[in-house]
Amino acid sequence: MKNLNKYWTLLEDILTGVFFVSGLGLIFYGVLMRYVFNNPKPWVEEISMYSVIWGILFGLSVALRNDHHIAIDLLYDVLSPKLKRLMNIFANLVGILFCIFFIYYSFNLVSSTHKTGMVSLTVGIPMWIIYVILPISGTLFLIRFIERFIQTVRKVDNYDHSSI
């Protein structure tokens, strides 16, 4: 199981990095072509935007895994360990429920855009391909919430619960 988690973590990191860095690289290329060579490429803005968004959405599960989400822990810090544990269980359950709804409705969005045949304006990419990141990122996020929930229930303190 540790090997699977290691490879899963590596895959998350690679996907997040590749999409985010390629999006930023395309933005740099677009600026260079527009302002230095006076030869703007209309497709660059659209593809770079999708790449950055995909990188961010893949990064949701990475941020949860590394405990980098925004937290307000003023009340949490004064709770007893037992109440902290209950709060963590509740927060993870809410996260799991959110992910389930997110996956369900994003799958419906992908399905409806596939049926309608919508395409992007500049490049003509089918929109369902662009939107498919939503159920994928929701699933990755769900897996991390389930992992945190199990660790909290088992009282495995491999991460700081204060940011939930």
JSON list of C-alpha atoms in Angstrom, two decimals:
[
{"chain": "A", "resi": 1, "resn": "MET", "atom": "CA", "xyz": [0.00, 0.00, 0.00]},
{"chain": "A", "resi": 2, "resn": "LYS", "atom": "CA", "xyz": [2.89, 2.37, 0.72]},
{"chain": "A", "resi": 3, "resn": "ASN", "atom": "CA", "xyz": [4.25, 1.81, -2.80]},
{"chain": "A", "resi": 4, "resn": "LEU", "atom": "CA", "xyz": [0.87, 2.66, -4.32]},
{"chain": "A", "resi": 5, "resn": "ASN", "atom": "CA", "xyz": [0.67, 5.85, -2.25]},
{"chain": "A", "resi": 6, "resn": "LYS", "atom": "CA", "xyz": [4.23, 6.75, -3.29]},
{"chain": "A", "resi": 7, "resn": "TYR", "atom": "CA", "xyz": [3.40, 6.39, -6.98]},
{"chain": "A", "resi": 8, "resn": "TRP", "atom": "CA", "xyz": [0.07, 8.15, -6.53]},
{"chain": "A", "resi": 9, "resn": "THR", "atom": "CA", "xyz": [1.83, 11.08, -4.87]},
{"chain": "A", "resi": 10, "resn": "LEU", "atom": "CA", "xyz": [4.40, 11.18, -7.67]},
{"chain": "A", "resi": 11, "resn": "LEU", "atom": "CA", "xyz": [1.66, 11.15, -10.31]},
{"chain": "A", "resi": 12, "resn": "GLU", "atom": "CA", "xyz": [-0.17, 14.03, -8.60]},
{"chain": "A", "resi": 13, "resn": "ASP", "atom": "CA", "xyz": [3.02, 16.05, -8.39]},
{"chain": "A", "resi": 14, "resn": "ILE", "atom": "CA", "xyz": [3.97, 15.39, -12.01]},
{"chain": "A", "resi": 15, "resn": "LEU", "atom": "CA", "xyz": [0.52, 16.20, -13.41]},
{"chain": "A", "resi": 16, "resn": "THR", "atom": "CA", "xyz": [0.27, 19.39, -11.36]},
{"chain": "A", "resi": 17, "resn": "GLY", "atom": "CA", "xyz": [3.75, 20.52, -12.33]},
{"chain": "A", "resi": 18, "resn": "VAL", "atom": "CA", "xyz": [3.54, 19.63, -16.02]},
{"chain": "A", "resi": 19, "resn": "PHE", "atom": "CA", "xyz": [0.26, 21.43, -16.62]},
{"chain": "A", "resi": 20, "resn": "PHE", "atom": "CA", "xyz": [1.08, 24.46, -14.51]},
{"chain": "A", "resi": 21, "resn": "VAL", "atom": "CA", "xyz": [4.61, 24.93, -15.89]},
{"chain": "A", "resi": 22, "resn": "SER", "atom": "CA", "xyz": [3.53, 24.31, -19.48]},
{"chain": "A", "resi": 23, "resn": "GLY", "atom": "CA", "xyz": [0.75, 26.88, -19.06]},
{"chain": "A", "resi": 24, "resn": "LEU", "atom": "CA", "xyz": [3.18, 29.45, -17.70]},
{"chain": "A", "resi": 25, "resn": "GLY", "atom": "CA", "xyz": [5.64, 28.59, -20.48]},
{"chain": "A", "resi": 26, "resn": "LEU", "atom": "CA", "xyz": [2.94, 29.17, -23.07]},
{"chain": "A", "resi": 27, "resn": "ILE", "atom": "CA", "xyz": [2.06, 32.51, -21.48]},
{"chain": "A", "resi": 28, "resn": "PHE", "atom": "CA", "xyz": [5.73, 33.51, -21.74]},
{"chain": "A", "resi": 29, "resn": "TYR", "atom": "CA", "xyz": [5.79, 32.34, -25.37]},
{"chain": "A", "resi": 30, "resn": "GLY", "atom": "CA", "xyz": [2.64, 34.36, -26.11]},
{"chain": "A", "resi": 31, "resn": "VAL", "atom": "CA", "xyz": [4.07, 37.53, -24.59]},
{"chain": "A", "resi": 32, "resn": "LEU", "atom": "CA", "xyz": [7.33, 37.02, -26.45]},
{"chain": "A", "resi": 33, "resn": "MET", "atom": "CA", "xyz": [5.56, 36.49, -29.79]},
{"chain": "A", "resi": 34, "resn": "ARG", "atom": "CA", "xyz": [3.21, 39.43, -29.29]},
{"chain": "A", "resi": 35, "resn": "TYR", "atom": "CA", "xyz": [5.56, 42.11, -27.96]},
{"chain": "A", "resi": 36, "resn": "VAL", "atom": "CA", "xyz": [9.01, 41.10, -29.21]},
{"chain": "A", "resi": 37, "resn": "PHE", "atom": "CA", "xyz": [8.27, 39.58, -32.61]},
{"chain": "A", "resi": 38, "resn": "ASN", "atom": "CA", "xyz": [4.95, 41.38, -33.22]},
{"chain": "A", "resi": 39, "resn": "ASN", "atom": "CA", "xyz": [3.44, 38.07, -34.31]},
{"chain": "A", "resi": 40, "resn": "PRO", "atom": "CA", "xyz": [0.68, 37.14, -31.83]},
{"chain": "A", "resi": 41, "resn": "LYS", "atom": "CA", "xyz": [-0.54, 33.56, -31.78]},
{"chain": "A", "resi": 42, "resn": "PRO", "atom": "CA", "xyz": [-4.28, 33.46, -30.94]},
{"chain": "A", "resi": 43, "resn": "TRP", "atom": "CA", "xyz": [-4.24, 29.84, -29.77]},
{"chain": "A", "resi": 44, "resn": "VAL", "atom": "CA", "xyz": [-1.63, 30.49, -27.07]},
{"chain": "A", "resi": 45, "resn": "GLU", "atom": "CA", "xyz": [-3.96, 32.36, -24.73]},
{"chain": "A", "resi": 46, "resn": "GLU", "atom": "CA", "xyz": [-6.62, 29.65, -24.83]},
{"chain": "A", "resi": 47, "resn": "ILE", "atom": "CA", "xyz": [-4.28, 26.68, -24.43]},
{"chain": "A", "resi": 48, "resn": "SER", "atom": "CA", "xyz": [-2.24, 28.38, -21.68]},
{"chain": "A", "resi": 49, "resn": "MET", "atom": "CA", "xyz": [-5.42, 29.23, -19.78]},
{"chain": "A", "resi": 50, "resn": "TYR", "atom": "CA", "xyz": [-6.60, 25.61, -19.92]},
{"chain": "A", "resi": 51, "resn": "SER", "atom": "CA", "xyz": [-3.15, 24.33, -18.91]},
{"chain": "A", "resi": 52, "resn": "VAL", "atom": "CA", "xyz": [-2.93, 26.60, -15.86]},
{"chain": "A", "resi": 53, "resn": "ILE", "atom": "CA", "xyz": [-6.48, 25.71, -14.81]},
{"chain": "A", "resi": 54, "resn": "TRP", "atom": "CA", "xyz": [-5.74, 22.00, -15.18]},
{"chain": "A", "resi": 55, "resn": "GLY", "atom": "CA", "xyz": [-2.55, 22.46, -13.11]},
{"chain": "A", "resi": 56, "resn": "ILE", "atom": "CA", "xyz": [-4.49, 24.25, -10.39]},
{"chain": "A", "resi": 57, "resn": "LEU", "atom": "CA", "xyz": [-7.25, 21.64, -10.32]},
{"chain": "A", "resi": 58, "resn": "PHE", "atom": "CA", "xyz": [-4.73, 18.79, -10.15]},
{"chain": "A", "resi": 59, "resn": "GLY", "atom": "CA", "xyz": [-3.04, 20.77, -7.38]},
{"chain": "A", "resi": 60, "resn": "LEU", "atom": "CA", "xyz": [-6.12, 20.71, -5.13]},
{"chain": "A", "resi": 61, "resn": "SER", "atom": "CA", "xyz": [-5.34, 17.20, -3.94]},
{"chain": "A", "resi": 62, "resn": "VAL", "atom": "CA", "xyz": [-1.64, 18.06, -3.61]},
{"chain": "A", "resi": 63, "resn": "ALA", "atom": "CA", "xyz": [-2.51, 21.03, -1.40]},
{"chain": "A", "resi": 64, "resn": "LEU", "atom": "CA", "xyz": [-4.78, 18.86, 0.75]},
{"chain": "A", "resi": 65, "resn": "ARG", "atom": "CA", "xyz": [-2.11, 16.15, 0.99]},
{"chain": "A", "resi": 66, "resn": "ASN", "atom": "CA", "xyz": [0.51, 18.71, 2.08]},
{"chain": "A", "resi": 67, "resn": "ASP", "atom": "CA", "xyz": [-1.88, 20.64, 4.35]},
{"chain": "A", "resi": 68, "resn": "HIS", "atom": "CA", "xyz": [-1.63, 23.88, 2.38]},
{"chain": "A", "resi": 69, "resn": "HIS", "atom": "CA", "xyz": [-5.28, 24.88, 2.28]},
{"chain": "A", "resi": 70, "resn": "ILE", "atom": "CA", "xyz": [-6.48, 28.06, 3.96]},
{"chain": "A", "resi": 71, "resn": "ALA", "atom": "CA", "xyz": [-7.41, 27.51, 7.59]},
{"chain": "A", "resi": 72, "resn": "ILE", "atom": "CA", "xyz": [-8.94, 29.51, 10.38]},
{"chain": "A", "resi": 73, "resn": "ASP", "atom": "CA", "xyz": [-7.73, 27.77, 13.50]},
{"chain": "A", "resi": 74, "resn": "LEU", "atom": "CA", "xyz": [-8.48, 30.32, 16.21]},
{"chain": "A", "resi": 75, "resn": "LEU", "atom": "CA", "xyz": [-11.27, 28.17, 17.69]},
{"chain": "A", "resi": 76, "resn": "TYR", "atom": "CA", "xyz": [-9.59, 24.90, 16.77]},
{"chain": "A", "resi": 77, "resn": "ASP", "atom": "CA", "xyz": [-6.47, 25.68, 18.81]},
{"chain": "A", "resi": 78, "resn": "VAL", "atom": "CA", "xyz": [-8.41, 26.01, 22.08]},
{"chain": "A", "resi": 79, "resn": "LEU", "atom": "CA", "xyz": [-10.31, 22.73, 21.68]},
{"chain": "A", "resi": 80, "resn": "SER", "atom": "CA", "xyz": [-9.43, 19.63, 23.64]},
{"chain": "A", "resi": 81, "resn": "PRO", "atom": "CA", "xyz": [-7.74, 16.78, 21.71]},
{"chain": "A", "resi": 82, "resn": "LYS", "atom": "CA", "xyz": [-11.00, 14.81, 21.71]},
{"chain": "A", "resi": 83, "resn": "LEU", "atom": "CA", "xyz": [-12.97, 17.74, 20.27]},
{"chain": "A", "resi": 84, "resn": "LYS", "atom": "CA", "xyz": [-10.21, 18.38, 17.73]},
{"chain": "A", "resi": 85, "resn": "ARG", "atom": "CA", "xyz": [-10.50, 14.79, 16.58]},
{"chain": "A", "resi": 86, "resn": "LEU", "atom": "CA", "xyz": [-14.30, 15.09, 16.28]},
{"chain": "A", "resi": 87, "resn": "MET", "atom": "CA", "xyz": [-13.89, 18.36, 14.38]},
{"chain": "A", "resi": 88, "resn": "ASN", "atom": "CA", "xyz": [-11.43, 16.68, 12.00]},
{"chain": "A", "resi": 89, "resn": "ILE", "atom": "CA", "xyz": [-13.81, 13.78, 11.41]},
{"chain": "A", "resi": 90, "resn": "PHE", "atom": "CA", "xyz": [-16.65, 16.21, 10.71]},
{"chain": "A", "resi": 91, "resn": "ALA", "atom": "CA", "xyz": [-14.51, 18.37, 8.38]},
{"chain": "A", "resi": 92, "resn": "ASN", "atom": "CA", "xyz": [-13.33, 15.35, 6.41]},
{"chain": "A", "resi": 93, "resn": "LEU", "atom": "CA", "xyz": [-16.89, 14.03, 6.08]},
{"chain": "A", "resi": 94, "resn": "VAL", "atom": "CA", "xyz": [-18.02, 17.41, 4.76]},
{"chain": "A", "resi": 95, "resn": "GLY", "atom": "CA", "xyz": [-15.10, 17.36, 2.32]},
{"chain": "A", "resi": 96, "resn": "ILE", "atom": "CA", "xyz": [-16.02, 13.85, 1.17]},
{"chain": "A", "resi": 97, "resn": "LEU", "atom": "CA", "xyz": [-19.66, 14.88, 0.64]},
{"chain": "A", "resi": 98, "resn": "PHE", "atom": "CA", "xyz": [-18.58, 17.99, -1.27]},
{"chain": "A", "resi": 99, "resn": "CYS", "atom": "CA", "xyz": [-16.36, 15.87, -3.53]},
{"chain": "A", "resi": 100, "resn": "ILE", "atom": "CA", "xyz": [-19.15, 13.41, -4.23]},
{"chain": "A", "resi": 101, "resn": "PHE", "atom": "CA", "xyz": [-21.49, 16.23, -5.31]},
{"chain": "A", "resi": 102, "resn": "PHE", "atom": "CA", "xyz": [-18.68, 17.89, -7.27]},
{"chain": "A", "resi": 103, "resn": "ILE", "atom": "CA", "xyz": [-17.86, 14.67, -9.14]},
{"chain": "A", "resi": 104, "resn": "TYR", "atom": "CA", "xyz": [-21.52, 13.93, -9.87]},
{"chain": "A", "resi": 105, "resn": "TYR", "atom": "CA", "xyz": [-22.34, 17.38, -11.25]},
{"chain": "A", "resi": 106, "resn": "SER", "atom": "CA", "xyz": [-19.08, 17.77, -13.13]},
{"chain": "A", "resi": 107, "resn": "PHE", "atom": "CA", "xyz": [-19.65, 14.39, -14.76]},
{"chain": "A", "resi": 108, "resn": "ASN", "atom": "CA", "xyz": [-23.09, 15.65, -15.82]},
{"chain": "A", "resi": 109, "resn": "LEU", "atom": "CA", "xyz": [-21.44, 18.77, -17.29]},
{"chain": "A", "resi": 110, "resn": "VAL", "atom": "CA", "xyz": [-18.92, 16.67, -19.24]},
{"chain": "A", "resi": 111, "resn": "SER", "atom": "CA", "xyz": [-21.69, 14.40, -20.48]},
{"chain": "A", "resi": 112, "resn": "SER", "atom": "CA", "xyz": [-23.93, 17.26, -21.63]},
{"chain": "A", "resi": 113, "resn": "THR", "atom": "CA", "xyz": [-21.11, 19.10, -23.41]},
{"chain": "A", "resi": 114, "resn": "HIS", "atom": "CA", "xyz": [-20.16, 15.85, -25.13]},
{"chain": "A", "resi": 115, "resn": "LYS", "atom": "CA", "xyz": [-23.76, 15.39, -26.32]},
{"chain": "A", "resi": 116, "resn": "THR", "atom": "CA", "xyz": [-24.08, 18.96, -27.58]},
{"chain": "A", "resi": 117, "resn": "GLY", "atom": "CA", "xyz": [-20.72, 18.92, -29.37]},
{"chain": "A", "resi": 118, "resn": "MET", "atom": "CA", "xyz": [-19.59, 22.29, -27.97]},
{"chain": "A", "resi": 119, "resn": "VAL", "atom": "CA", "xyz": [-16.08, 23.37, -28.98]},
{"chain": "A", "resi": 120, "resn": "SER", "atom": "CA", "xyz": [-13.75, 26.11, -27.75]},
{"chain": "A", "resi": 121, "resn": "LEU", "atom": "CA", "xyz": [-13.82, 29.40, -29.65]},
{"chain": "A", "resi": 122, "resn": "THR", "atom": "CA", "xyz": [-10.25, 29.80, -30.86]},
{"chain": "A", "resi": 123, "resn": "VAL", "atom": "CA", "xyz": [-8.80, 26.32, -31.24]},
{"chain": "A", "resi": 124, "resn": "GLY", "atom": "CA", "xyz": [-11.97, 24.26, -31.61]},
{"chain": "A", "resi": 125, "resn": "ILE", "atom": "CA", "xyz": [-11.16, 21.73, -28.86]},
{"chain": "A", "resi": 126, "resn": "PRO", "atom": "CA", "xyz": [-14.26, 19.80, -27.81]},
{"chain": "A", "resi": 127, "resn": "MET", "atom": "CA", "xyz": [-15.33, 21.32, -24.49]},
{"chain": "A", "resi": 128, "resn": "TRP", "atom": "CA", "xyz": [-15.93, 17.95, -22.89]},
{"chain": "A", "resi": 129, "resn": "ILE", "atom": "CA", "xyz": [-12.17, 17.31, -23.14]},
{"chain": "A", "resi": 130, "resn": "ILE", "atom": "CA", "xyz": [-11.49, 20.59, -21.36]},
{"chain": "A", "resi": 131, "resn": "TYR", "atom": "CA", "xyz": [-14.15, 19.90, -18.70]},
{"chain": "A", "resi": 132, "resn": "VAL", "atom": "CA", "xyz": [-13.03, 16.32, -18.02]},
{"chain": "A", "resi": 133, "resn": "ILE", "atom": "CA", "xyz": [-10.52, 17.71, -15.52]},
{"chain": "A", "resi": 134, "resn": "LEU", "atom": "CA", "xyz": [-13.41, 18.48, -13.16]},
{"chain": "A", "resi": 135, "resn": "PRO", "atom": "CA", "xyz": [-14.44, 14.90, -12.31]},
{"chain": "A", "resi": 136, "resn": "ILE", "atom": "CA", "xyz": [-10.79, 13.81, -12.42]},
{"chain": "A", "resi": 137, "resn": "SER", "atom": "CA", "xyz": [-9.67, 16.48, -9.94]},
{"chain": "A", "resi": 138, "resn": "GLY", "atom": "CA", "xyz": [-12.75, 15.84, -7.80]},
{"chain": "A", "resi": 139, "resn": "THR", "atom": "CA", "xyz": [-11.85, 12.16, -7.65]},
{"chain": "A", "resi": 140, "resn": "LEU", "atom": "CA", "xyz": [-8.24, 12.93, -6.68]},
{"chain": "A", "resi": 141, "resn": "PHE", "atom": "CA", "xyz": [-9.51, 15.34, -4.03]},
{"chain": "A", "resi": 142, "resn": "LEU", "atom": "CA", "xyz": [-11.99, 12.72, -2.77]},
{"chain": "A", "resi": 143, "resn": "ILE", "atom": "CA", "xyz": [-9.24, 10.12, -2.42]},
{"chain": "A", "resi": 144, "resn": "ARG", "atom": "CA", "xyz": [-7.17, 12.52, -0.29]},
{"chain": "A", "resi": 145, "resn": "PHE", "atom": "CA", "xyz": [-10.19, 13.35, 1.91]},
{"chain": "A", "resi": 146, "resn": "ILE", "atom": "CA", "xyz": [-10.90, 9.66, 2.41]},
{"chain": "A", "resi": 147, "resn": "GLU", "atom": "CA", "xyz": [-7.23, 9.10, 3.28]},
{"chain": "A", "resi": 148, "resn": "ARG", "atom": "CA", "xyz": [-7.36, 11.92, 5.85]},
{"chain": "A", "resi": 149, "resn": "PHE", "atom": "CA", "xyz": [-10.65, 10.61, 7.25]},
{"chain": "A", "resi": 150, "resn": "ILE", "atom": "CA", "xyz": [-9.20, 7.13, 7.74]},
{"chain": "A", "resi": 151, "resn": "GLN", "atom": "CA", "xyz": [-6.06, 8.55, 9.36]},
{"chain": "A", "resi": 152, "resn": "THR", "atom": "CA", "xyz": [-8.17, 10.69, 11.69]},
{"chain": "A", "resi": 153, "resn": "VAL", "atom": "CA", "xyz": [-10.43, 7.79, 12.70]},
{"chain": "A", "resi": 154, "resn": "ARG", "atom": "CA", "xyz": [-7.39, 5.57, 13.30]},
{"chain": "A", "resi": 155, "resn": "LYS", "atom": "CA", "xyz": [-5.70, 8.45, 15.14]},
{"chain": "A", "resi": 156, "resn": "VAL", "atom": "CA", "xyz": [-2.68, 8.36, 12.84]},
{"chain": "A", "resi": 157, "resn": "ASP", "atom": "CA", "xyz": [-1.06, 11.76, 13.20]},
{"chain": "A", "resi": 158, "resn": "ASN", "atom": "CA", "xyz": [1.05, 11.88, 10.07]},
{"chain": "A", "resi": 159, "resn": "TYR", "atom": "CA", "xyz": [-0.09, 15.39, 9.33]},
{"chain": "A", "resi": 160, "resn": "ASP", "atom": "CA", "xyz": [-1.15, 18.48, 11.22]},
{"chain": "A", "resi": 161, "resn": "HIS", "atom": "CA", "xyz": [-4.93, 18.45, 11.58]},
{"chain": "A", "resi": 162, "resn": "SER", "atom": "CA", "xyz": [-5.10, 22.12, 12.54]},
{"chain": "A", "resi": 163, "resn": "SER", "atom": "CA", "xyz": [-5.70, 23.30, 9.00]},
{"chain": "A", "resi": 164, "resn": "ILE", "atom": "CA", "xyz": [-8.91, 21.39, 8.43]}
]
